[in-house]
Coordinates of C-alpha atoms in Angstrom, one line a residue:
Chain A
X1 CA 0.0 0.0 0.0
X2 CA 1.4 3.4 -1.0
X3 CA 0.2 6.6 0.6
X4 CA 1.0 10.1 -0.4
X5 CA -0.1 13.4 1.0
X6 CA -3.0 14.6 -1.1
X7 CA -4.3 18.0 0.0
X8 CA -5.3 20.0 3.0
X9 CA -8.8 21.3 3.4
X10 CA -9.7 24.2 5.8
X11 CA -13.4 24.3 6.7
X12 CA -14.4 28.0 6.5
X13 CA -17.6 30.0 6.9
X14 CA -17.3 31.7 3.5
X15 CA -15.3 30.0 0.7
X16 CA -15.3 32.8 -1.9
X17 CA -14.3 35.4 0.7
X18 CA -11.4 33.1 1.9
X19 CA -10.2 32.6 -1.7
X20 CA -10.2 36.3 -2.3
X21 CA -8.4 36.9 1.0
X22 CA -5.7 34.4 0.2
X23 CA -5.2 36.1 -3.2
X24 CA -5.0 39.6 -1.8
X25 CA -3.1 38.8 1.4
X26 CA -0.7 36.1 0.3
X27 CA -0.6 36.4 -3.5
X28 CA -1.7 32.9 -4.1
X29 CA -3.9 32.2 -7.2
X30 CA -7.1 30.3 -7.3
X31 CA -7.1 27.0 -9.1
X32 CA -10.7 26.1 -8.9
X33 CA -13.9 27.4 -7.3
X34 CA -16.9 25.2 -7.5
X35 CA -20.1 26.9 -8.7
X36 CA -21.8 26.0 -5.4
X37 CA -19.2 28.2 -3.6
X38 CA -18.9 25.2 -1.2
X39 CA -15.4 24.3 -2.3
X40 CA -12.3 25.8 -3.8
X41 CA -8.6 25.0 -4.4
X42 CA -5.6 27.3 -4.5
X43 CA -2.8 27.0 -7.0
X44 CA -0.2 25.5 -4.7
X45 CA 1.7 23.0 -6.8
X46 CA 1.5 19.2 -6.5
X47 CA -0.6 19.2 -3.4
X48 CA -3.6 21.5 -2.9
X49 CA -4.6 24.0 -0.3
X50 CA -8.4 23.8 -0.4
X51 CA -11.3 25.5 1.3
X52 CA -14.6 23.9 2.0
X53 CA -17.7 25.4 3.5
X54 CA -18.6 24.5 7.1
X55 CA -21.9 23.2 5.5
X56 CA -19.8 20.8 3.6
X57 CA -18.4 19.3 6.8
X58 CA -21.9 18.7 7.9
X59 CA -23.0 17.3 4.5
X60 CA -20.1 14.8 4.8
X61 CA -21.2 13.8 8.2
X62 CA -18.2 15.4 9.9
X63 CA -18.2 17.6 13.0
X64 CA -15.5 20.2 13.3
X65 CA -14.7 23.1 15.5
X66 CA -15.2 26.1 13.3
X67 CA -12.3 28.5 12.7
X68 CA -13.0 32.0 14.0
X69 CA -10.9 35.0 14.2
X70 CA -12.0 35.9 17.7
X71 CA -11.3 32.3 18.9
X72 CA -8.1 30.7 20.0
X73 CA -6.3 29.4 16.8
X74 CA -6.7 25.7 16.2
X75 CA -3.6 23.5 16.6
X76 CA -2.2 23.6 13.0
X77 CA -0.7 26.1 10.7
X78 CA -0.3 26.7 7.0
X79 CA 3.3 27.5 6.0
X80 CA 3.8 29.6 2.9
X81 CA 7.4 29.9 1.7
X82 CA 8.0 33.4 0.4
X83 CA 10.9 34.9 -1.5
X84 CA 10.7 38.0 0.8
X85 CA 9.0 37.2 4.1
X86 CA 9.1 40.7 5.6
X87 CA 7.4 42.1 2.5
X88 CA 4.9 39.2 2.5
X89 CA 4.1 39.9 6.1
X90 CA 3.5 43.7 5.5
X91 CA 1.3 42.9 2.5
X92 CA -0.7 40.3 4.5
X93 CA -1.3 42.6 7.4
X94 CA -2.3 45.5 5.2
X95 CA -4.8 43.2 3.4
X96 CA -6.4 42.4 6.8
X97 CA -4.5 39.5 8.2
X98 CA -4.0 39.7 12.0
X99 CA -0.4 40.3 13.0
X100 CA 0.9 37.6 15.3
X101 CA 4.7 37.7 15.1
X102 CA 6.7 39.8 12.6
X103 CA 9.3 37.8 10.6
X104 CA 12.6 37.2 12.3
X105 CA 15.7 35.2 11.5
X106 CA 16.1 31.9 13.3
X107 CA 19.5 30.6 14.3
X108 CA 19.2 28.3 11.4
X109 CA 19.1 31.3 9.0
X110 CA 15.4 30.8 8.1
X111 CA 13.2 33.9 8.4
X112 CA 9.8 33.1 10.0
X113 CA 6.8 35.2 10.8
X114 CA 3.2 34.5 11.7
X115 CA -0.2 36.0 10.9
X116 CA -3.8 34.7 11.3
X117 CA -6.0 34.7 8.2
X118 CA -9.6 36.1 8.0
X119 CA -10.9 33.0 9.7
X120 CA -8.3 32.9 12.5
X121 CA -6.2 30.1 11.0
X122 CA -2.4 30.5 11.7
X123 CA -0.4 31.2 8.6
X124 CA 3.4 31.1 8.8
X125 CA 5.3 33.3 6.3
X126 CA 8.8 32.0 5.9
X127 CA 11.8 31.9 3.7
X128 CA 12.9 28.5 2.2
X129 CA 14.5 26.2 4.7
X130 CA 18.3 26.8 4.4
X131 CA 20.0 23.8 2.8
Chain B
X1 CA -46.2 4.2 11.9
X2 CA -46.6 4.4 8.2
X3 CA -44.3 6.9 6.6
X4 CA -45.4 9.0 3.6
X5 CA -43.1 8.9 0.6
X6 CA -40.9 12.0 0.9
X7 CA -39.0 13.5 -2.0
X8 CA -36.9 16.6 -2.2
X9 CA -36.6 18.8 -5.3
X10 CA -33.0 19.9 -5.0
X11 CA -33.0 22.1 -8.1
X12 CA -35.5 24.4 -6.4
X13 CA -33.5 25.0 -3.2
X14 CA -32.3 28.5 -3.0
X15 CA -30.0 29.3 0.0
X16 CA -29.7 32.9 -0.9
X17 CA -33.5 33.3 -0.4
X18 CA -33.4 31.1 2.8
X19 CA -34.9 28.1 1.1
X20 CA -33.0 25.1 2.4
X21 CA -35.2 22.5 0.7
X22 CA -38.3 22.1 -1.3
X23 CA -40.1 18.8 -0.7
X24 CA -43.2 16.8 -1.6
X25 CA -44.8 13.9 0.3
X26 CA -47.7 11.7 -0.6
X27 CA -49.3 9.2 1.7
X28 CA -50.3 5.9 0.0
X29 CA -51.9 4.3 3.0
X30 CA -53.7 5.3 6.1
X31 CA -51.4 5.8 9.0
X32 CA -49.3 8.5 10.5
X33 CA -46.1 10.3 9.6
X34 CA -43.5 11.0 12.3
X35 CA -42.1 14.4 12.0
X36 CA -38.8 14.7 13.8
X37 CA -37.7 18.0 15.4
X38 CA -35.2 19.6 13.0
X39 CA -34.9 23.2 14.2
X40 CA -36.5 24.4 11.0
X41 CA -39.7 26.1 10.0
X42 CA -41.7 25.1 7.0
X43 CA -44.4 26.6 4.8
X44 CA -46.5 23.8 3.6
X45 CA -49.5 23.3 1.3
X46 CA -51.7 20.3 2.1
X47 CA -54.1 18.8 -0.4
X48 CA -55.8 15.5 -1.4
X49 CA -54.1 13.9 -4.4
X50 CA -57.3 12.4 -5.9
X51 CA -58.3 14.5 -8.9
X52 CA -56.7 17.2 -11.1
X53 CA -56.6 20.1 -10.9
X54 CA -55.5 20.1 -7.3
X55 CA -58.0 21.9 -5.2
X56 CA -58.8 22.7 -1.6
X57 CA -55.2 23.6 -0.7
X58 CA -54.6 24.2 3.0
X59 CA -51.6 26.4 4.0
X60 CA -49.7 25.3 7.1
X61 CA -46.8 27.2 8.7
X62 CA -44.9 25.1 11.3
X63 CA -42.7 26.6 14.0
X64 CA -39.6 25.1 15.6
X65 CA -40.3 22.1 17.7
X66 CA -38.3 20.2 20.4
X67 CA -40.0 16.8 20.2
X68 CA -41.5 14.5 17.5
X69 CA -45.1 14.5 16.5
X70 CA -47.1 12.0 14.5
X71 CA -49.3 13.5 11.8
X72 CA -52.3 11.3 11.0
X73 CA -52.7 10.7 7.3
X74 CA -55.4 9.4 5.0
X75 CA -54.5 7.7 1.7
X76 CA -53.8 10.4 -0.9
X77 CA -53.0 13.0 1.6
X78 CA -50.3 15.1 0.0
X79 CA -48.0 17.9 0.9
X80 CA -45.6 20.3 -0.8
X81 CA -43.4 22.4 1.4
X82 CA -40.4 24.7 1.6
X83 CA -38.1 24.4 4.5
X84 CA -36.6 27.7 5.7
X85 CA -33.0 27.8 6.7
X86 CA -32.5 28.5 10.4
X87 CA -32.3 32.3 10.8
X88 CA -34.4 33.2 7.8
X89 CA -37.9 32.7 9.3
X90 CA -38.3 36.3 10.4
X91 CA -36.9 37.6 7.1
X92 CA -39.4 35.7 5.1
X93 CA -42.5 35.7 7.4
X94 CA -41.9 38.8 9.4
X95 CA -42.5 36.9 12.7
X96 CA -40.0 35.8 15.3
X97 CA -39.8 32.0 15.2
X98 CA -40.2 31.8 18.9
X99 CA -43.8 33.0 18.5
X100 CA -44.6 29.7 16.8
X101 CA -42.5 27.5 19.1
X102 CA -43.9 24.0 19.3
X103 CA -46.9 25.2 17.2
X104 CA -48.2 25.3 13.7
X105 CA -50.7 27.6 12.1
X106 CA -53.2 26.0 9.8
X107 CA -55.7 27.2 7.1
X108 CA -57.6 30.4 8.2
X109 CA -55.0 31.1 10.9
X110 CA -52.3 31.3 8.3
X111 CA -54.4 33.5 6.0
X112 CA -55.2 35.7 8.9
X113 CA -51.5 36.2 9.6
X114 CA -50.3 36.3 6.0
X115 CA -53.2 37.2 3.6
X116 CA -51.0 37.0 0.6
X117 CA -50.7 33.3 1.1
X118 CA -54.2 33.0 -0.4
X119 CA -52.6 33.2 -3.8
X120 CA -50.8 30.0 -3.0
X121 CA -54.0 28.1 -2.5
X122 CA -55.7 28.5 -5.9
X123 CA -56.1 25.3 -7.9
X124 CA -53.0 23.9 -9.5
X125 CA -52.3 21.4 -12.3
X126 CA -49.7 19.4 -10.3
X127 CA -47.3 19.4 -7.4
X128 CA -44.5 21.0 -9.5
X129 CA -46.7 24.0 -10.0
X130 CA -47.2 24.2 -6.2
X131 CA -43.5 23.9 -5.5
X132 CA -42.8 26.7 -8.0
X133 CA -45.5 28.8 -6.5
X134 CA -44.0 28.4 -3.0
X135 CA -40.5 29.2 -4.2
X136 CA -41.6 32.3 -5.9
X137 CA -43.6 33.4 -2.8
X138 CA -40.5 33.0 -0.6
X139 CA -38.2 34.7 -3.1
X140 CA -40.6 37.7 -3.4
X141 CA -40.9 37.9 0.4
X142 CA -37.1 37.7 0.6
X143 CA -36.5 40.4 -1.9
X144 CA -39.0 42.8 -0.3
X145 CA -38.0 42.1 3.3
X146 CA -36.2 44.8 5.3
X147 CA -35.2 42.3 8.0
X148 CA -31.5 41.4 7.6
X149 CA -30.2 38.1 8.9
X150 CA -27.4 39.2 11.2
X151 CA -23.9 37.9 10.3
X152 CA -23.3 37.1 13.9
X153 CA -26.4 34.9 14.1
X154 CA -25.4 33.2 10.8
X155 CA -21.9 32.5 12.0
X156 CA -23.0 31.2 15.4
X157 CA -25.6 28.9 13.7
X158 CA -22.9 27.7 11.2
X159 CA -20.4 27.0 13.9
X160 CA -22.9 25.1 16.0
X161 CA -24.0 23.1 12.9
X162 CA -20.4 22.4 11.9
X163 CA -19.7 21.0 15.4
X164 CA -22.6 18.6 15.1
X165 CA -24.2 20.4 18.0
X166 CA -21.3 19.7 20.3
X167 CA -20.3 23.2 21.2
X168 CA -21.9 24.7 24.3
X169 CA -23.2 28.3 24.3
X170 CA -20.3 29.5 26.4
X171 CA -17.8 28.2 23.8
X172 CA -19.8 29.6 20.9
X173 CA -19.9 33.0 22.6
X174 CA -16.2 33.0 23.4
X175 CA -15.2 31.9 19.9
X176 CA -17.3 34.7 18.4
X177 CA -16.1 37.3 20.9
X178 CA -19.5 38.1 22.4
X179 CA -21.0 37.5 25.8
X180 CA -22.9 34.3 26.5
X181 CA -26.0 36.3 27.0
X182 CA -25.7 37.9 23.6
X183 CA -25.0 34.5 21.9
X184 CA -28.0 33.0 23.6
X185 CA -30.3 35.9 22.6
X186 CA -29.0 35.9 19.0
X187 CA -29.6 32.1 18.6
X188 CA -33.0 32.2 20.3
X189 CA -34.2 35.0 18.1
X190 CA -32.9 33.4 14.9
X191 CA -34.1 29.8 15.5
X192 CA -36.9 30.1 18.1
X193 CA -35.1 27.5 20.2
X194 CA -32.8 27.7 23.2
X195 CA -29.2 27.0 22.4
X196 CA -29.4 23.8 24.3
X197 CA -32.5 22.5 22.5
X198 CA -31.1 23.5 19.1
X199 CA -27.8 21.8 19.8
X200 CA -29.5 18.7 21.0
X201 CA -31.5 18.5 17.7
X202 CA -28.3 18.9 15.6
X203 CA -26.5 16.2 17.7
X204 CA -29.5 13.9 17.4
X205 CA -29.6 14.2 13.6
X206 CA -25.9 13.7 13.3
X207 CA -26.0 10.5 15.4
X208 CA -28.9 9.3 13.2
X209 CA -26.7 9.8 10.1
X210 CA -23.7 8.1 11.7
X211 CA -25.9 5.1 12.4
X212 CA -28.0 5.0 9.2
X213 CA -25.6 6.4 6.6
X214 CA -22.1 5.7 8.0
X215 CA -23.2 2.3 9.5
X216 CA -21.4 2.9 12.8
X217 CA -22.2 0.7 15.8
X218 CA -24.3 2.4 18.4
X219 CA -21.3 2.6 20.7
X220 CA -19.1 4.2 18.0
X221 CA -21.9 6.6 16.9
X222 CA -22.5 7.7 20.5
X223 CA -18.8 8.4 20.9
X224 CA -18.3 10.3 17.7
X225 CA -21.6 12.3 18.1
X226 CA -20.3 13.4 21.5
X227 CA -22.7 11.7 23.9
X228 CA -21.5 10.7 27.3
X229 CA -22.2 7.1 26.5
X230 CA -24.5 4.9 24.6
X231 CA -27.3 5.1 27.1
X232 CA -27.2 8.8 27.0
X233 CA -27.7 8.6 23.2
X234 CA -30.6 6.2 23.7
X235 CA -32.3 8.5 26.1
X236 CA -32.0 11.4 23.6
X237 CA -33.3 9.2 20.7
X238 CA -36.4 8.3 22.8
X239 CA -37.0 11.9 23.8
X240 CA -36.5 13.5 20.3
X241 CA -37.5 10.7 18.0
X242 CA -39.6 8.3 20.1
X243 CA -37.5 5.3 19.0
X244 CA -34.4 3.4 20.0
X245 CA -31.0 3.6 18.2
X246 CA -31.2 -0.2 17.8
X247 CA -34.4 0.0 15.8
X248 CA -34.3 2.9 13.5
X249 CA -37.5 3.6 11.6
X250 CA -37.4 4.9 8.1
X251 CA -37.1 8.6 9.1
X252 CA -36.6 11.6 7.0
X253 CA -33.4 13.6 7.8
X254 CA -33.1 17.1 6.6
X255 CA -30.8 17.8 3.7
X256 CA -28.4 20.6 4.4
X257 CA -27.5 23.0 1.7
X258 CA -25.7 26.3 1.7

């Protein structure tokens, strides 16, 4: 049996708003938005970052804790590797992301900063891991 | 308990206008139809499916309920209804859902409250025509309504639904940055049910799905649905559905659409 990592889905209250936010704040491009507005994928290479409506969780028989900006962030993060993390951070915050930790250089040489997206999910903005 | 044949017409659902589902049901035999509490309100037209055109249509508006009820049916008793999404009742009908809590208005009582529903009750050539009529009625009401569904209410309802009814009001309030009192008031106004009653209904429906559609064992379903144990789930099934998890009748579960 072979297993590979397929995609990550964030359940969100408003899929089109989340897609627009990820475009404006992080410069990602949309790959696909379903006409129902219940599901969308971003252009993120081999694997996909996808957004699905909270209704979709319920339709699929799942139960999840909704992501909300005013709530404690859930225990996961989306890491976006940026060519210029400081610039990416400023852009994200000016597009409405909540600032959490401005980018700083780690002892390893990697630059890492954190924001929260419009739904309260943690997003790491970092440089590529030093070789 | 004989169950009427229940069909949904998914192409007519219109979430933007607050229409969660459009449905039709016809009773073939004498018996009764068990209506489970689902936290929704419906606008229904009842008629006898015996000769065309369909005449003697009775309008029914049902409020939110917290327990099951058995509707007695005669052969040929038929219904077409629209189910309003939680939170949209007041926008469409101009009435707080709590005012119809555990109740239903029938016939003259409906027309007294909403005289424009008389236009829904003129003879029709078939059930599709009635369904179209109901949808147009709701859409028109939606377009003309000046009552806005508050985003806070919509978000709290969505979060409670997504959690399968497992979040308590204190958690819902905290995660939306409002006081418990505010969250309780918003939910009660939007649904006509207390947060606890609304959450119990959602949890009950999810457990039913886990048993019926996911084929989980009662013990696994009770765990995943967030009940303390299997006997807790059994007590809730008896209270809300009048049946045991071990012997599920052919029940109608609401379809959720966004």
